[in-house]
Short mmCIF file of C-alpha atoms in Angstrom, two decimals:
data_model
loop_
_atom_site.label_atom_id
_atom_site.label_comp_id
_atom_site.label_asym_id
_atom_site.label_seq_id
_atom_site.Cartn_x
_atom_site.Cartn_y
_atom_site.Cartn_z
CA MET U 1 -22.96 -6.19 5.19
CA LEU U 2 -21.08 -3.13 4.08
CA VAL U 3 -20.12 -0.31 6.40
CA ALA U 4 -18.86 2.80 4.62
CA LEU U 5 -16.68 4.62 7.10
CA ALA U 6 -17.12 8.22 6.20
CA ALA U 7 -15.01 10.15 3.75
CA VAL U 8 -11.45 11.31 4.13
CA LEU U 9 -10.62 14.80 2.87
CA LEU U 10 -7.19 16.37 2.83
CA GLY U 11 -7.56 20.14 2.59
CA ALA U 12 -4.97 22.65 1.41
CA GLY U 13 -5.78 25.10 4.20
CA GLY U 14 -3.66 23.63 6.98
CA VAL U 15 -3.32 20.10 5.57
CA THR U 16 -6.24 18.59 7.46
CA ALA U 17 -7.96 15.33 6.75
CA THR U 18 -11.56 14.86 7.76
CA LEU U 19 -13.31 11.62 8.57
CA GLY U 20 -17.01 12.12 8.76
CA VAL U 21 -19.41 12.51 5.89
CA SER U 22 -19.75 10.24 2.88
CA ARG U 23 -20.83 11.77 -0.39
CA GLY U 24 -24.60 11.75 -0.52
CA MET U 25 -24.99 10.82 3.14
CA ASP U 26 -25.70 13.06 6.11
CA GLU U 27 -23.73 11.04 8.63
CA GLY U 28 -20.52 9.07 8.95
CA LEU U 29 -20.98 5.30 8.82
CA VAL U 30 -23.22 3.61 6.28
CA VAL U 31 -24.35 -0.01 6.58
CA PHE U 32 -25.48 -2.28 3.76
CA SER U 33 -25.97 -6.02 3.75
CA ALA U 34 -26.87 -8.56 1.14
CA PRO U 35 -27.53 -11.80 3.01
CA GLY U 36 -26.80 -15.05 1.20
CA ASP U 37 -28.01 -18.57 1.87
CA ASP U 38 -25.20 -19.18 4.37
CA ALA U 39 -25.41 -15.80 6.15
CA PHE U 40 -27.12 -14.65 9.31
CA ARG U 41 -28.38 -11.16 10.14
CA LEU U 42 -26.04 -8.58 11.63
CA SER U 43 -26.65 -5.09 12.93
CA VAL U 44 -24.04 -2.45 13.76
CA ALA U 45 -23.58 0.70 15.79
CA ALA U 46 -20.54 2.97 15.94
CA SER U 47 -19.08 5.97 17.71
CA ALA U 48 -15.83 7.90 18.01
CA ASP U 49 -16.32 7.97 21.81
CA SER U 50 -14.45 5.11 23.52
CA ARG U 51 -16.86 5.15 26.49
CA TRP U 52 -20.00 4.96 24.37
CA VAL U 53 -22.28 1.92 24.57
CA PRO U 54 -25.11 1.56 22.03
CA THR U 55 -28.73 1.74 23.13
CA ALA U 56 -31.59 -0.02 21.34
CA GLU U 57 -32.13 3.06 19.14
CA ASP U 58 -28.47 3.13 18.01
CA TRP U 59 -28.41 -0.23 16.22
CA ARG U 60 -28.69 -0.12 12.42
CA PRO U 61 -29.92 -3.28 10.71
CA GLY U 62 -28.49 -4.85 7.60
CA GLY U 63 -30.90 -6.17 5.03
CA GLY U 64 -29.94 -4.70 1.67
CA ARG U 65 -30.63 -1.01 2.30
CA ALA U 66 -28.34 1.78 3.44
CA SER U 67 -28.46 3.00 7.04
CA ALA U 68 -26.49 5.96 8.35
CA VAL U 69 -24.58 5.30 11.58
CA PRO U 70 -23.39 8.54 13.22
CA LEU U 71 -19.85 8.57 14.63
CA ARG U 72 -20.34 11.70 16.75
CA ALA U 73 -23.44 12.94 18.54
CA ASP U 74 -23.16 16.34 16.82
CA GLY U 75 -22.70 14.75 13.37
CA GLY U 76 -19.41 16.59 12.88
CA PRO U 77 -16.27 15.24 11.26
CA LEU U 78 -13.31 13.52 12.88
CA ASP U 79 -10.05 15.35 12.16
CA LEU U 80 -7.03 13.42 10.88
CA GLN U 81 -3.67 15.16 10.46
CA PRO U 82 -0.72 13.71 8.50
CA GLY U 83 1.18 11.58 11.00
CA GLY U 84 -1.98 11.17 13.09
CA ALA U 85 -4.73 8.64 13.58
CA VAL U 86 -8.35 8.45 14.69
CA THR U 87 -10.17 5.54 16.28
CA VAL U 88 -13.82 4.63 15.94
CA TYR U 89 -15.63 1.88 17.79
CA LEU U 90 -17.86 -0.52 15.87
CA PHE U 91 -20.29 -2.76 17.67
CA ILE U 92 -21.29 -5.81 15.63
CA ARG U 93 -24.32 -7.77 16.82
CA ASN U 94 -25.59 -11.13 15.64
CA ALA U 95 -29.25 -10.16 15.15
CA SER U 96 -30.30 -13.73 14.37
CA ASP U 97 -32.68 -15.50 16.73
CA GLU U 98 -30.79 -18.79 16.61
CA LEU U 99 -27.99 -18.88 14.02
CA SER U 100 -24.33 -18.44 14.88
CA GLY U 101 -21.16 -18.40 12.84
CA ALA U 102 -18.03 -16.60 11.77
CA VAL U 103 -17.81 -12.84 11.30
CA THR U 104 -15.10 -11.32 9.11
CA MET U 105 -14.35 -7.74 8.17
CA SER U 106 -12.35 -6.14 5.39
CA ILE U 107 -11.37 -2.57 4.55
CA VAL U 108 -11.78 -1.48 0.92
CA PRO U 109 -12.06 1.79 -0.99
CA PRO U 110 -15.26 2.76 -2.77
CA PRO U 111 -15.18 2.83 -6.57
CA GLN U 112 -13.29 6.01 -7.43
CA GLN U 113 -10.81 7.67 -9.72
CA ALA U 114 -7.19 6.45 -9.69
CA ALA U 115 -5.78 9.48 -7.79
CA GLN U 116 -8.32 9.02 -5.01
CA ASP U 117 -7.58 5.29 -4.89
CA GLU U 118 -3.86 6.11 -4.56
CA PHE U 119 -4.67 8.29 -1.54
CA PHE U 120 -6.64 5.44 0.05
CA ASP U 121 -3.63 3.15 -0.39
CA HIS U 122 -1.60 5.48 1.88
CA LEU U 123 -4.00 5.09 4.82
CA TRP U 124 -3.17 2.47 7.42
CA PHE U 125 -5.70 0.49 9.43
CA ARG U 126 -5.65 -1.47 12.67
CA ALA U 127 -8.64 -3.23 14.21
CA GLY U 128 -8.92 -5.26 17.40
CA THR U 129 -11.47 -6.90 19.64
CA GLU U 130 -11.15 -8.41 23.12
CA GLY U 131 -7.38 -7.84 23.20
CA ARG U 132 -6.86 -9.61 19.87
CA GLU U 133 -5.75 -7.95 16.64
CA VAL U 134 -8.30 -8.50 13.86
CA LEU U 135 -6.46 -6.78 11.01
CA GLU U 136 -3.57 -4.43 10.35
CA GLY U 137 -2.06 -2.96 7.21
CA THR U 138 -2.30 -0.32 4.53
CA GLY U 139 -4.76 -0.19 1.66
CA ARG U 140 -7.04 -3.21 1.43
CA VAL U 141 -6.88 -5.46 4.52
CA ALA U 142 -9.09 -8.21 5.98
CA GLY U 143 -9.41 -10.26 9.16
CA LEU U 144 -11.52 -12.56 11.31
CA VAL U 145 -13.60 -10.82 14.00
CA ASP U 146 -15.03 -13.96 15.61
CA ARG U 147 -15.06 -17.68 14.74
CA ASP U 148 -18.40 -18.29 16.41
CA LEU U 149 -20.60 -15.28 17.20
CA SER U 150 -23.69 -16.68 18.91
CA ALA U 151 -27.24 -15.42 18.40
CA GLY U 152 -27.67 -12.08 20.19
CA GLU U 153 -23.95 -11.75 20.97
CA VAL U 154 -22.07 -8.45 20.40
CA ARG U 155 -18.43 -7.74 19.53
CA ARG U 156 -16.84 -4.32 20.05
CA VAL U 157 -14.17 -3.64 17.44
CA SER U 158 -11.84 -0.65 17.71
CA LEU U 159 -10.83 0.54 14.25
CA THR U 160 -7.93 2.97 13.94
CA VAL U 161 -7.32 4.83 10.68
CA GLY U 162 -4.02 6.64 10.26
CA LEU U 163 -2.26 8.82 7.74
CA PRO U 164 1.55 8.75 7.43
CA ALA U 165 3.40 12.00 8.11
CA ASP U 166 5.11 11.70 4.74
CA VAL U 167 1.95 11.56 2.62
CA PRO U 168 2.92 12.83 -0.86
CA PRO U 169 1.94 16.49 -1.43
CA ALA U 170 0.34 15.49 -4.74
CA LEU U 171 -2.32 13.64 -2.74
CA LEU U 172 -3.43 16.67 -0.73
CA ASP U 173 -6.90 17.98 -1.55
CA ARG U 174 -8.06 14.47 -2.44
CA ILE U 175 -11.08 12.75 -1.00
CA THR U 176 -11.51 9.04 -0.53
CA GLY U 177 -14.08 6.89 1.15
CA VAL U 178 -13.31 3.98 3.45
CA ARG U 179 -15.67 1.01 3.51
CA VAL U 180 -15.72 -1.70 6.15
CA HIS U 181 -17.28 -4.91 4.86
CA VAL U 182 -18.65 -7.07 7.67
CA HIS U 183 -19.66 -10.57 6.60
CA ALA U 184 -21.42 -13.27 8.62
CA GLU U 185 -21.28 -16.91 7.61
CA ASN U 186 -23.38 -19.59 9.26
CA ARG U 187 -21.33 -22.61 10.38
#
């Protein structure tokens, strides 16, 4: 499963970064999955509101096709200033009727030009669930969400994306995507 977490845009007018809309998509989070023989089905929901809880209509299934997952009810962007951070909340559900297993996630950039990739490498990420850190670092990072996510079970993962205050001026006015890969493996 692939979750593309919006796009990040640093603008010259006030040095503002925007998390919100991926190129070619109307909304912020995009989910793909390509189940293998050892995988089970996952579905995801996400929001920038820490109090939000997904309803049945909010879940987006995997299954090999793209699904947009809005981060804000109004569809607007999340602002990210140099030296600042934003947090989004991903809900990962084991949508299998009976299979359980491990769930991992990794943060990667989409295929892009080198200058955009360099901008991505300046972002830092931190994710946690149930009081446990799942991943932390800059650029490409990965971590274990759950060793044994049972059928129907849900994990809430808080994902914080930050931009250092000393981001090089040469990287302003760049845009980069952020993808969250979520993988389920039957045990």
